[in-house]
mmCIF file of C-alpha atoms and ligand atoms in Angstrom:
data_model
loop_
_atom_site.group_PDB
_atom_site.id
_atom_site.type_symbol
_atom_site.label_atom_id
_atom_site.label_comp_id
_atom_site.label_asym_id
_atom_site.label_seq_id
_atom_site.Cartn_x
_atom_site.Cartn_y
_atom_site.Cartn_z
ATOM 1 C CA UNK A 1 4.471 -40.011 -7.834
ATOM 2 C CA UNK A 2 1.690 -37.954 -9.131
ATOM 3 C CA UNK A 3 1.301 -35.246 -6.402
ATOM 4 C CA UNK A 4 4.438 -34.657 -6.644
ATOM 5 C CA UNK A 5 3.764 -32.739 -10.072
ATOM 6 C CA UNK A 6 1.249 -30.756 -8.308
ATOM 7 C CA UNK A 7 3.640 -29.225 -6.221
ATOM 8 C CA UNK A 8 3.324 -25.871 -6.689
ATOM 9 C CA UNK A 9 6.946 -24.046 -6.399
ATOM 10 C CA UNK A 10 6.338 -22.652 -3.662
ATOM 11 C CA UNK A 11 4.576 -24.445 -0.547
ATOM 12 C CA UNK A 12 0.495 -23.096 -0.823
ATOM 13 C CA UNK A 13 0.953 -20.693 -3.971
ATOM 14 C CA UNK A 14 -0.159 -17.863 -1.385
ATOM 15 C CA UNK A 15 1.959 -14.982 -2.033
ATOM 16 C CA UNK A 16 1.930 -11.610 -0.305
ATOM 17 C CA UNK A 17 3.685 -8.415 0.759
ATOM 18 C CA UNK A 18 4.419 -5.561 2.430
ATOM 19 C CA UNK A 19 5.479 -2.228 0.501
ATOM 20 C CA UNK A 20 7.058 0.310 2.537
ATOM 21 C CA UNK A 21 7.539 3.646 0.603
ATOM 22 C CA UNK A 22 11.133 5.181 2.566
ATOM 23 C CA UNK A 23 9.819 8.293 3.041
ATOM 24 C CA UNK A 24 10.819 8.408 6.595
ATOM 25 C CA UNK A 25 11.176 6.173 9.451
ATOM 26 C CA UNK A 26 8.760 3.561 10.043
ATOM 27 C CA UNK A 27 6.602 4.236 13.252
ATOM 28 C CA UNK A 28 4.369 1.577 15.366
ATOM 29 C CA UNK A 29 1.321 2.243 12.327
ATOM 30 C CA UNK A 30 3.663 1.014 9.843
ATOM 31 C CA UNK A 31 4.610 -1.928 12.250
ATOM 32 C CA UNK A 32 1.160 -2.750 12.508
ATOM 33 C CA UNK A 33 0.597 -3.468 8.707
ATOM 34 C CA UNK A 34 4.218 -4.991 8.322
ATOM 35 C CA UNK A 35 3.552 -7.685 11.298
ATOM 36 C CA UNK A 36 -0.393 -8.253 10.117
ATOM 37 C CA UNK A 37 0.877 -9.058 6.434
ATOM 38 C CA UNK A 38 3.230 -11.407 7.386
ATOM 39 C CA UNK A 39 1.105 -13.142 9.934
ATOM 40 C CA UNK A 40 -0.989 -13.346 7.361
ATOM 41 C CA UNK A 41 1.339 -15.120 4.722
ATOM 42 C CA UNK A 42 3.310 -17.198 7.465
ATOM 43 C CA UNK A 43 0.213 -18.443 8.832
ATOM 44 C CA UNK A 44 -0.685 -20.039 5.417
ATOM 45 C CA UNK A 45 2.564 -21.021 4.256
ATOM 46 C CA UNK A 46 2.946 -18.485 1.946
ATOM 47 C CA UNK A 47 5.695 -16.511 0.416
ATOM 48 C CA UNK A 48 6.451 -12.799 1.669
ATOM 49 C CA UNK A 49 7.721 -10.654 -0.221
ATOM 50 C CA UNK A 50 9.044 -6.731 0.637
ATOM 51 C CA UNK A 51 8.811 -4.238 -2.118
ATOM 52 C CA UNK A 52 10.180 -0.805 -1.360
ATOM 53 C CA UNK A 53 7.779 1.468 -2.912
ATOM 54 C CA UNK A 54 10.190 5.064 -3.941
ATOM 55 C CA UNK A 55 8.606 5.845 -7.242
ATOM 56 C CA UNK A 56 8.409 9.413 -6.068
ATOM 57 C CA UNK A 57 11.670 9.829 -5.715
ATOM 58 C CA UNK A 58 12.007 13.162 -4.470
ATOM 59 C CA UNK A 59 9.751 12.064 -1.056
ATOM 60 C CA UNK A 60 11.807 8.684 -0.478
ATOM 61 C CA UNK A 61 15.605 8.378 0.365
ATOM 62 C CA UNK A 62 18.023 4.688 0.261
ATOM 63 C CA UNK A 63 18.925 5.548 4.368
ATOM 64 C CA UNK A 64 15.158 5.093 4.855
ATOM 65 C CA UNK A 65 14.617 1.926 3.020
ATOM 66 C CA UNK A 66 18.025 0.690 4.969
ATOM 67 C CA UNK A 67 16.237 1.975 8.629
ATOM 68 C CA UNK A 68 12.656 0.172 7.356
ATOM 69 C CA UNK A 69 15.059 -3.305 6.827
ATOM 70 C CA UNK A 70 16.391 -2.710 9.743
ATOM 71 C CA UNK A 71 13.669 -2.075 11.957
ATOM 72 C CA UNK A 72 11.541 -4.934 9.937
ATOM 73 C CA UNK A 73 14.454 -7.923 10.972
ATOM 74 C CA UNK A 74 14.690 -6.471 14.458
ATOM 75 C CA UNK A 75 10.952 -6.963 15.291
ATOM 76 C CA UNK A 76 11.578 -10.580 13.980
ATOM 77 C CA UNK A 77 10.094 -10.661 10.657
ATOM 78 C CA UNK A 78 11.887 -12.341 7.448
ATOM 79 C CA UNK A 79 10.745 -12.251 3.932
ATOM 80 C CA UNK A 80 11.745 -14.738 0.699
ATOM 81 C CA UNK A 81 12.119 -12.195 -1.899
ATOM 82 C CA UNK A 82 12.831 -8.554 -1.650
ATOM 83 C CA UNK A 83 15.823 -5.796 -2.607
ATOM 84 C CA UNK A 84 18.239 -7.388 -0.309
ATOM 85 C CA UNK A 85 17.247 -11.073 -0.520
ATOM 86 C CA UNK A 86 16.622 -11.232 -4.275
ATOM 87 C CA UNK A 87 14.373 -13.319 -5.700
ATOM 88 C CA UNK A 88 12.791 -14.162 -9.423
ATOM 89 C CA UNK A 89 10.471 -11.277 -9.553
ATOM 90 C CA UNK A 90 12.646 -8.551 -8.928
ATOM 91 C CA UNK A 91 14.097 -5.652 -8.997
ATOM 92 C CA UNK A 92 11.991 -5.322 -5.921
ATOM 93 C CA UNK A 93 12.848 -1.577 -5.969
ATOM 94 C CA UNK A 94 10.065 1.089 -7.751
ATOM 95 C CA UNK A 95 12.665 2.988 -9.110
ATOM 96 C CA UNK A 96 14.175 0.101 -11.016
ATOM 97 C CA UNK A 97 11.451 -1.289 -12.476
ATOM 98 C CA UNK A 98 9.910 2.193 -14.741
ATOM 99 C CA UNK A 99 10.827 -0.509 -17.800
ATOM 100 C CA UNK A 100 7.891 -1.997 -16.404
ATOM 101 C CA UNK A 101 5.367 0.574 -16.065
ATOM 102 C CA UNK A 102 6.169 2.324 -19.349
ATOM 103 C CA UNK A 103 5.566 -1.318 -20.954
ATOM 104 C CA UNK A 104 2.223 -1.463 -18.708
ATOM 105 C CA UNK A 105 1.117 2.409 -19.742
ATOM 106 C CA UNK A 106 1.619 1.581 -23.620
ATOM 107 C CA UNK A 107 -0.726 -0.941 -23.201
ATOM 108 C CA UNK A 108 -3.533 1.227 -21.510
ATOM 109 C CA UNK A 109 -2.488 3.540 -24.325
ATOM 110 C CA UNK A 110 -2.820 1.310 -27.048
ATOM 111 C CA UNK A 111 -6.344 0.090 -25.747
ATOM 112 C CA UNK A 112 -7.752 3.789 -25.738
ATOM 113 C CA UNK A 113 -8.059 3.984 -22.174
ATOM 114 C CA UNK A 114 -5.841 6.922 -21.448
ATOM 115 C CA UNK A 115 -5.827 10.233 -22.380
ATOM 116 C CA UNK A 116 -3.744 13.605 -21.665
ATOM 117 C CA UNK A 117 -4.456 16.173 -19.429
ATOM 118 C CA UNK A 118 -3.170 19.323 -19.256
ATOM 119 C CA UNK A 119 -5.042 20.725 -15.905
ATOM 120 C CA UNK A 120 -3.176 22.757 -13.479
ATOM 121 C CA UNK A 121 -4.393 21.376 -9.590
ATOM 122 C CA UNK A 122 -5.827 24.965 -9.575
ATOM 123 C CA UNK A 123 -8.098 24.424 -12.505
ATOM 124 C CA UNK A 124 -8.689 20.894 -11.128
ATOM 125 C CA UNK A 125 -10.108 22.746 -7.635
ATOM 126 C CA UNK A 126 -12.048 25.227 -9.554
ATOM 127 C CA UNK A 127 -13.903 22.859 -11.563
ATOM 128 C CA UNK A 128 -14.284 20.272 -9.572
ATOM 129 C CA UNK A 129 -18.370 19.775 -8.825
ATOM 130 C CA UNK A 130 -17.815 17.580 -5.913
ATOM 131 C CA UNK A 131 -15.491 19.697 -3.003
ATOM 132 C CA UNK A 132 -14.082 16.407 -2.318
ATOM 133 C CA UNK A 133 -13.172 12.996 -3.835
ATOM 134 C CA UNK A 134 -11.223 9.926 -2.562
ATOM 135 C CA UNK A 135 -9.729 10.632 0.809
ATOM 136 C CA UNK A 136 -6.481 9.650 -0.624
ATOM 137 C CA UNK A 137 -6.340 11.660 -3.311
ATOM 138 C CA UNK A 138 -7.801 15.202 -3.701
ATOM 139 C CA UNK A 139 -10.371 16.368 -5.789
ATOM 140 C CA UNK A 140 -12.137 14.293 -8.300
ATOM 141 C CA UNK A 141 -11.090 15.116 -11.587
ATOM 142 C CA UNK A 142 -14.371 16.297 -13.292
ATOM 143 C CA UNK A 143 -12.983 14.949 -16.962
ATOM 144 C CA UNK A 144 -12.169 18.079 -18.265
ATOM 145 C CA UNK A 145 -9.796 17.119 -21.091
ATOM 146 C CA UNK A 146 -11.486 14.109 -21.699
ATOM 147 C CA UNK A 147 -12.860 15.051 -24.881
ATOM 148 C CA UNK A 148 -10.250 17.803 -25.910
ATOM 149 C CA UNK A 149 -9.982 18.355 -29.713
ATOM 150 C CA UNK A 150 -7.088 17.047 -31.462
ATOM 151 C CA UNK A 151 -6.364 20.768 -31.879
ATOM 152 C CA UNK A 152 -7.550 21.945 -28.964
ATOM 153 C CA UNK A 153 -4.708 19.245 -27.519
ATOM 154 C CA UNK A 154 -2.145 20.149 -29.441
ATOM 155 C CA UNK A 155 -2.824 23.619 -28.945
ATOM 156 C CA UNK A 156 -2.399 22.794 -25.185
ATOM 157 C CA UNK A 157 0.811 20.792 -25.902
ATOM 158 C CA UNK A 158 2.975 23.701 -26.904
ATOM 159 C CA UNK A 159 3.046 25.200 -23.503
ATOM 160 C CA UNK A 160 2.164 22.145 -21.124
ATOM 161 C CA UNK A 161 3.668 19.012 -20.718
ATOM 162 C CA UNK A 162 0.117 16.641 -19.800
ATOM 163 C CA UNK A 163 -0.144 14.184 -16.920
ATOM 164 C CA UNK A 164 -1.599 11.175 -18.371
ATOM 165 C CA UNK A 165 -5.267 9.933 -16.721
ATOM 166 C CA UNK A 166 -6.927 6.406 -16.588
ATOM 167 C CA UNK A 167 -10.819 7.418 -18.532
ATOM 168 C CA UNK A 168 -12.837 4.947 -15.564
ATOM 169 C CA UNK A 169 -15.360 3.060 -17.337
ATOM 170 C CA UNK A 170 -19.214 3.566 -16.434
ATOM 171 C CA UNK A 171 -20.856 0.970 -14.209
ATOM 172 C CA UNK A 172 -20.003 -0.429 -10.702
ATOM 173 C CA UNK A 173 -16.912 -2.122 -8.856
ATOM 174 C CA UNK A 174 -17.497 -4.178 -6.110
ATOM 175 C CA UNK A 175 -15.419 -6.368 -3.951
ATOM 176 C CA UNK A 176 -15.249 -8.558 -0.822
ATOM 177 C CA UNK A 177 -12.756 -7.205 1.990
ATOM 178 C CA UNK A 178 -10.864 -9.598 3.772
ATOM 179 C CA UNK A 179 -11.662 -7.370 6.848
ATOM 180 C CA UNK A 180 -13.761 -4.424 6.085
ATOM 181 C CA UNK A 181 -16.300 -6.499 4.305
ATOM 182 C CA UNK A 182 -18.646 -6.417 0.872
ATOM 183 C CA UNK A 183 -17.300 -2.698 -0.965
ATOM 184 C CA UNK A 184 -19.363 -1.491 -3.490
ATOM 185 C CA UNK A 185 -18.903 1.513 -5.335
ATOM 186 C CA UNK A 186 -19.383 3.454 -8.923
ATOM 187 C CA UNK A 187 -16.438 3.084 -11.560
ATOM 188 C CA UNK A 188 -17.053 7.002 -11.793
ATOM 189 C CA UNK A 189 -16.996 7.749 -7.954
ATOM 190 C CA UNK A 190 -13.151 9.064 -8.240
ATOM 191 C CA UNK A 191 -12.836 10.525 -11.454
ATOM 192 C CA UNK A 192 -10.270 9.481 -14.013
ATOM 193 C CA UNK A 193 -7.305 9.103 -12.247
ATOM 194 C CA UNK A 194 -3.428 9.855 -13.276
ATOM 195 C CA UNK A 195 -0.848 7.321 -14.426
ATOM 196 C CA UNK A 196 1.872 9.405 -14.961
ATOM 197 C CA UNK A 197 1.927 12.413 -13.899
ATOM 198 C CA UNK A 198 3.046 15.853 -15.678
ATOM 199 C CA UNK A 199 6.818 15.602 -14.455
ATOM 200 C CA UNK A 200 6.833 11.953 -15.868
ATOM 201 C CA UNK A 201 7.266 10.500 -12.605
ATOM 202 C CA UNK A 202 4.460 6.896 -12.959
ATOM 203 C CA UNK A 203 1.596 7.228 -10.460
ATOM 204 C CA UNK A 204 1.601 5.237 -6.678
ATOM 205 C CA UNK A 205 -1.721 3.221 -8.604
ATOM 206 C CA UNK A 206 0.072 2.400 -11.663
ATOM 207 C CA UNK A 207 2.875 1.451 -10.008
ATOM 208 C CA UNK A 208 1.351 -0.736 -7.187
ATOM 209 C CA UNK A 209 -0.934 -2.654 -9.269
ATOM 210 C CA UNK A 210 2.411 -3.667 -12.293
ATOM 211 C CA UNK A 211 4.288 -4.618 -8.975
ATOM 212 C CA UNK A 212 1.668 -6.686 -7.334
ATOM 213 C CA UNK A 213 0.310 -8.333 -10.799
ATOM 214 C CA UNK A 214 4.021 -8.877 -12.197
ATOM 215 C CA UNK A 215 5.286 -10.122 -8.497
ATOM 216 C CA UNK A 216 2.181 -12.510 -8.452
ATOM 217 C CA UNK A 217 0.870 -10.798 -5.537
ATOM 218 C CA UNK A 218 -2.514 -13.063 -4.050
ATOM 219 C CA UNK A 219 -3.363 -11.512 -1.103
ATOM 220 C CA UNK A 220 -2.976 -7.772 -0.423
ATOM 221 C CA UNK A 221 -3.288 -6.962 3.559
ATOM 222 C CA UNK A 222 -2.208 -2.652 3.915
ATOM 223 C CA UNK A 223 -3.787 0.143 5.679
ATOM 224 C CA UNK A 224 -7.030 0.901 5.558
ATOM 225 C CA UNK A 225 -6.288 4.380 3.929
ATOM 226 C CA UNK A 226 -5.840 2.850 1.206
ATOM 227 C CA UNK A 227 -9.336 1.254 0.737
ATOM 228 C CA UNK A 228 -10.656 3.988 -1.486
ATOM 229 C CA UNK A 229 -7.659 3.169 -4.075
ATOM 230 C CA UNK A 230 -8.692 -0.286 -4.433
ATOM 231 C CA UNK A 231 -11.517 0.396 -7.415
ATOM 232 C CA UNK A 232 -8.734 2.219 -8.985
ATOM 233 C CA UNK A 233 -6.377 -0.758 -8.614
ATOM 234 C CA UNK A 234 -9.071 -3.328 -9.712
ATOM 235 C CA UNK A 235 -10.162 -1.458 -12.606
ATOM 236 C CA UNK A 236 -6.281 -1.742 -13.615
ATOM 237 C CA UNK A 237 -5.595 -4.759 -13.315
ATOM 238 C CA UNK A 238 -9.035 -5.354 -15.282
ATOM 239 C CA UNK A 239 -7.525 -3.133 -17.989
ATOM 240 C CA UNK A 240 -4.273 -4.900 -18.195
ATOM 241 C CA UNK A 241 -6.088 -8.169 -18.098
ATOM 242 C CA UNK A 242 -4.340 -9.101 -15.170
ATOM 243 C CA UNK A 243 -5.783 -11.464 -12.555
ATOM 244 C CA UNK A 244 -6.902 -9.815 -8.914
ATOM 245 C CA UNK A 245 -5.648 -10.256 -5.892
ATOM 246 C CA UNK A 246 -7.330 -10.581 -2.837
ATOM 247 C CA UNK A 247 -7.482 -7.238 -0.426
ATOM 248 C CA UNK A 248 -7.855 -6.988 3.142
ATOM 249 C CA UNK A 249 -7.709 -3.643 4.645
ATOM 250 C CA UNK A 250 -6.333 -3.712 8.337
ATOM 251 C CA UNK A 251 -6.873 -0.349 10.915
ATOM 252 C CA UNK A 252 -5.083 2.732 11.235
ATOM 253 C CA UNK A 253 -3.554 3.641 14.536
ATOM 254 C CA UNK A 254 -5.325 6.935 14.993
ATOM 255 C CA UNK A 255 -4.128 9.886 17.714
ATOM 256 C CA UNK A 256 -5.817 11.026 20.313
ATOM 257 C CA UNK A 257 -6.860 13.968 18.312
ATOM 258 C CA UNK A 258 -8.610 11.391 15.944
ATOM 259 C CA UNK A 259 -6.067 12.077 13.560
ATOM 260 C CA UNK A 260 -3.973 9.159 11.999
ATOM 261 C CA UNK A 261 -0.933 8.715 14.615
ATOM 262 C CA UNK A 262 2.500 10.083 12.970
ATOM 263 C CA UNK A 263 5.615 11.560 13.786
ATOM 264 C CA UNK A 264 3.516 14.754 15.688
ATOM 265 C CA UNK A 265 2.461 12.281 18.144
ATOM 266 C CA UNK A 266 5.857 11.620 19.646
ATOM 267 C CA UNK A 267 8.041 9.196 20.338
ATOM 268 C CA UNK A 268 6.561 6.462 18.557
ATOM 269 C CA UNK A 269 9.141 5.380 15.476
ATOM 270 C CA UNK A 270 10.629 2.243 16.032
ATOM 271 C CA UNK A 271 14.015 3.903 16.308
ATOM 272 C CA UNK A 272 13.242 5.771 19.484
ATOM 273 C CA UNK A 273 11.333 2.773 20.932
ATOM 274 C CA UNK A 274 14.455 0.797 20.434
ATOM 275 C CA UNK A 275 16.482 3.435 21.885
ATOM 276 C CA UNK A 276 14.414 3.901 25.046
ATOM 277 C CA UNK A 277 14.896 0.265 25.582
ATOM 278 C CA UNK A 278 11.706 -1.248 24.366
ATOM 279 C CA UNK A 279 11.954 -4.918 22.797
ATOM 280 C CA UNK A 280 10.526 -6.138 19.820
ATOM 281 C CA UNK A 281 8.555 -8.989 22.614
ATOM 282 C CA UNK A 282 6.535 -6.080 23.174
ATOM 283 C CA UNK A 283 5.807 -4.582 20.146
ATOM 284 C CA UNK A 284 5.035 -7.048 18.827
ATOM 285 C CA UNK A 285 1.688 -8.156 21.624
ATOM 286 C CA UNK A 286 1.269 -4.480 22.353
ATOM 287 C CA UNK A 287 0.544 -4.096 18.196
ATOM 288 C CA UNK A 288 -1.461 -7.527 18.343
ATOM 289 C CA UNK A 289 -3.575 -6.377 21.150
ATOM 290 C CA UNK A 290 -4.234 -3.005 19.941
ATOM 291 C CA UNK A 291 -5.383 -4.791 16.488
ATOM 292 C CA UNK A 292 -7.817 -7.200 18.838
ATOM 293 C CA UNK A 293 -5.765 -10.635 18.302
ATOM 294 C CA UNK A 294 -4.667 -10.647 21.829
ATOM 295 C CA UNK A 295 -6.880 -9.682 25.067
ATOM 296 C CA UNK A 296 -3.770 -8.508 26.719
ATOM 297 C CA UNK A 297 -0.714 -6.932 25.643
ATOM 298 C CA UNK A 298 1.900 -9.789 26.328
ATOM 299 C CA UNK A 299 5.341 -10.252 24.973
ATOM 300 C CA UNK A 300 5.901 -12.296 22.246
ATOM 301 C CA UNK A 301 7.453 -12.612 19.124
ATOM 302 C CA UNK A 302 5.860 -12.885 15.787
ATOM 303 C CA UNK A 303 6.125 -16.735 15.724
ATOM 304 C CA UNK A 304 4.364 -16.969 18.414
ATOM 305 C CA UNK A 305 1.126 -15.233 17.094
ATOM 306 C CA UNK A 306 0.968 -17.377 14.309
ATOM 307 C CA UNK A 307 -1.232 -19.717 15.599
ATOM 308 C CA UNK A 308 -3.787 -16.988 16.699
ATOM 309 C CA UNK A 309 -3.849 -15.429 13.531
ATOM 310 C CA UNK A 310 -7.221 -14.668 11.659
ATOM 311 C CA UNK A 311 -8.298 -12.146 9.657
ATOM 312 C CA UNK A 312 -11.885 -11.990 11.065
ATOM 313 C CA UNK A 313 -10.255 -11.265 14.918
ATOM 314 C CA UNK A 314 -9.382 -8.414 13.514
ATOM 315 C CA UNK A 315 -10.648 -5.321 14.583
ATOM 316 C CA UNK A 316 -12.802 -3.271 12.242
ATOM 317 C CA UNK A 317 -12.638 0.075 13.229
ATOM 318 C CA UNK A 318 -9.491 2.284 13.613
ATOM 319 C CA UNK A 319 -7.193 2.009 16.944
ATOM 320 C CA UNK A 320 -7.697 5.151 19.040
ATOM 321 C CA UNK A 321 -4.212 5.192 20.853
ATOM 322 C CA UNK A 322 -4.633 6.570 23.856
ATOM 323 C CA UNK A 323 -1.653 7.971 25.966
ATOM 324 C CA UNK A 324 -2.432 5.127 28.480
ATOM 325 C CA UNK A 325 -1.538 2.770 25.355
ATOM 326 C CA UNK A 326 1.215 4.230 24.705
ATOM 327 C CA UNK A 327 2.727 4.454 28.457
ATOM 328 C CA UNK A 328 1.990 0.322 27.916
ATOM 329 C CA UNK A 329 5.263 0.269 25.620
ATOM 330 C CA UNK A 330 7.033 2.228 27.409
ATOM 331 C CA UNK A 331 6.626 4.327 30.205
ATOM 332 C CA UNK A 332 7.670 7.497 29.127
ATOM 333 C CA UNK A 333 5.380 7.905 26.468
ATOM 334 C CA UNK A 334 2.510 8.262 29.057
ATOM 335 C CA UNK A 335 1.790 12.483 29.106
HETATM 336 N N1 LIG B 401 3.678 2.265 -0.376
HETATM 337 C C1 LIG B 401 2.400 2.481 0.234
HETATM 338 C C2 LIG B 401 2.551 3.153 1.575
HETATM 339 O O1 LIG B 401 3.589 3.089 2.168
HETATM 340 C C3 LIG B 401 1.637 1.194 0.464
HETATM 341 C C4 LIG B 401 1.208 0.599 -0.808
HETATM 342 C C5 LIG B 401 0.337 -0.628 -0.681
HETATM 343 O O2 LIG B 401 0.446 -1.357 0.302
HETATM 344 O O3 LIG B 401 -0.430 -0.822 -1.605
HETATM 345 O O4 LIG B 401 1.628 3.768 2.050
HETATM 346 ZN ZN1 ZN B 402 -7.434 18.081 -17.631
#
C-alpha cells in the first residue's frame, strides 16, 4: 500500500539528544536538560539519542559517563541509540569519532575558511578591543593572524604549534528559538573561533555540530548557556553544507547567589539525592515545576509528563533555586 513507502524508518523522523560531557557527576541542572530533551522527543515520537561528549579528554573520565548512565536510567529515561545501546550512527563516544572531525576540518580547510593561529591567550587578552566576548568563551579573538604572511606564518611555525580558527563571514545570523525566541546577531559578534586547538585536541563547536549533523540531529533542546554558541554552530553547519537543526534553549538552575547552581551549592548531584533517599517520582515534578510545566511539585515519572509537555510552558528566564526549593526534595537541603 502506498503509505506504507512513506514510512519513514523511524516513527516521525524527529530525532534528538542529550550530550552529557563526563566531567563529573551529573547534578539536578543537568537533570533538567536530560528530562526536557527527552520529553521533548518522546512527546513527538521521536528518536533519542545520548552522545557522551569527552573530546577534552583530560576534563572527562569513563566512571563519569558510567555514573551519568546510571543516574539517566534511574530517573526513568531510555534512549534508542547511544554508547551502550548502539545504534547506526555511532560511535556515540567524542573520543571515537576524531576520524570524523579531521574529515569535517579538511573540508573547512579546503574551502579557505580556516586559518592558523599562533596567539598565546595572553596576547589574545592584550589585544582584544572588546574586554569581553561570548559568555561561553572568553575574549573575542580580534583576528590577529588572520592575514599573517606566508612568511610571517612560517616564521611563527618554527617555535609554535597554531590552533586552527573558523574566519566568520561578514553579515548577520539569525534564528528562531524554540524557547528563547527570534536571535539575531552579527557573524562577527564572536570573533573567529577555534576548531582545533594548539594541543590538537578538536574544539566542543566542531565537535558538536559533526555529531549532531552526522547523527541526523533535528531538534537540539540544551542549556541556555549555550545560546551564544549557536551562530557559531549554524555558521558550521552552513560551511559544511549541512542541513540545521532546530534549537531550543531551556533555563539554567541558578544559586541563590545568582550564580549557575553547581557542586558549591551542596548536596544537589543525583548521587547524594539518591543516597539521602530521594526518588526519581520527585525529581522528576520537582524539575518540571521548577521549569513551569507543573504548578506544583508532584511525583511523577517522566511518562507521566508527556502529555503536558510543550515547549512554550516553558519558562523563559533562569530558575532561581531557592533553599526553600531545595528543602522541597529533600529536607535536609533546607539551610
Ligand atoms: N556537552 C555539552 C555540555 O555538557 C553540551 C553540548 C550540547 O548540548 O550542545 O555542556
Ligand atoms: Zn592569532
Amino acid at each position: 500500500m502506498l503509505h506504507h513507502l512513506n514510512n519513514a524508518p523511524y516513527g516521525s523522523g524527529i530525532r534528538g539528544r542529550f550530550a552529557p560531557s563526563p566531567s563529573g557527576c551529573m547534578h539536578i541542572g543537568n537533570a533538567l536538560a536530560a528530562l526536557l530533551a527527552w520529553l521533548q522527543i518522546r512527546s513527538r515520537d521521536g528518536v533519542f539519542v545520548l552522545r557522551m561528549e569527552d573530546i577534552d579528554t583530560a576534563r572527562c573520565r569513563p566512571e563519569f559517563a558510567r555514573q551519568i548512565i546510571d543516574d539517566l536510567r534511574w530517573l526513568g529515561l531510555d534512549w534508542d541509540e547511544g554508547p551502550d545501546v548502539g545504534g547506526p550512527c555511532g560511535p556515540y563516544v567524542q573520543s571515537e569519532r576524531l576520524q570524523l572531525y579531521e574529515d569535517a576540518l579538511n573540508r573547512l580547510q579546503a574551502g579557505g575558511r580556516l586559518y592558523s593561529c599562533y596567539c598565546s591567550r595572553h596576547d589574545i587578552l592584550a589585544a582584544a578591543a572588546a574586554p569581553h566576548g561570548l559568555a561561553s568563551e572568553g575574549p573575542v579573538y580580534p583576528g590577529t593572524c588572520r592575514s599573517l604572511s606566508p612568511e610571517e606564518a612560517h616564521r611563527r611555525s618554527m617555535t609554535k604549534s597554531p590552533s586552527l580558527r573558523f574566519a566568520v563571514p561578514t553579515g548577520e545570523i539569525s534564528f528562531t528559538d524554540g524557547v528563547a525566541g527570534h536571535r539575531r546577531s552579527s557573524a562577527s559578534a564572536g570573533g573567529d573561533f577555534i576548531v582545533r586547538r594548539a594541543d590538537g585536541i578538536f574544539s566542543y563547536q566542531l565537535a558538536v555540530v559533526v555529531d549532531d549533523a552526522l547523527m541526523g540531529i533535528t531538534d537540539v533542546l540544551r542549556g541556555a548557556d549555550l545560546l551564544d554558541s549557536t551562530p557559531r554552530q549554524l555558521m558550521l553547519f552552513e560551511a559544511l553544507g549541512w542541513k540545521l537543526p532546530r534549537y531550543a534553549h531551556v533555563p539554567l538552575l541558578m544559586g541563590p547567589d545568582g550564580r549557575r547552581l553547581a557542586k558549591r551549592h551542596g548536596g544537589i548531584t543525583l548521587a547524594e539525592l539518591r543516597e539521602a533517599g530521594v526518588t526519581p517520582q520527585t525529581i522528576n515534578g520537582w524539575l518540571a515545576w521548577a521549569a513551569g510545566l507543573l504548578p506544583e511539585p508532584v511525583q511523577v515519572s517522566p511518562q507521566e509528563l508527556l502529555l503536558l509537555f510543550e515547549l512554550g510552558r516553558i519558562s523563559r528566564k533562569d530558575i532561581i533555586v531557592t533553599s526553600d526549593m531545595l528543602g522541597l526534595l529533600h529536607p535536609s537541603l533546607k539551610q
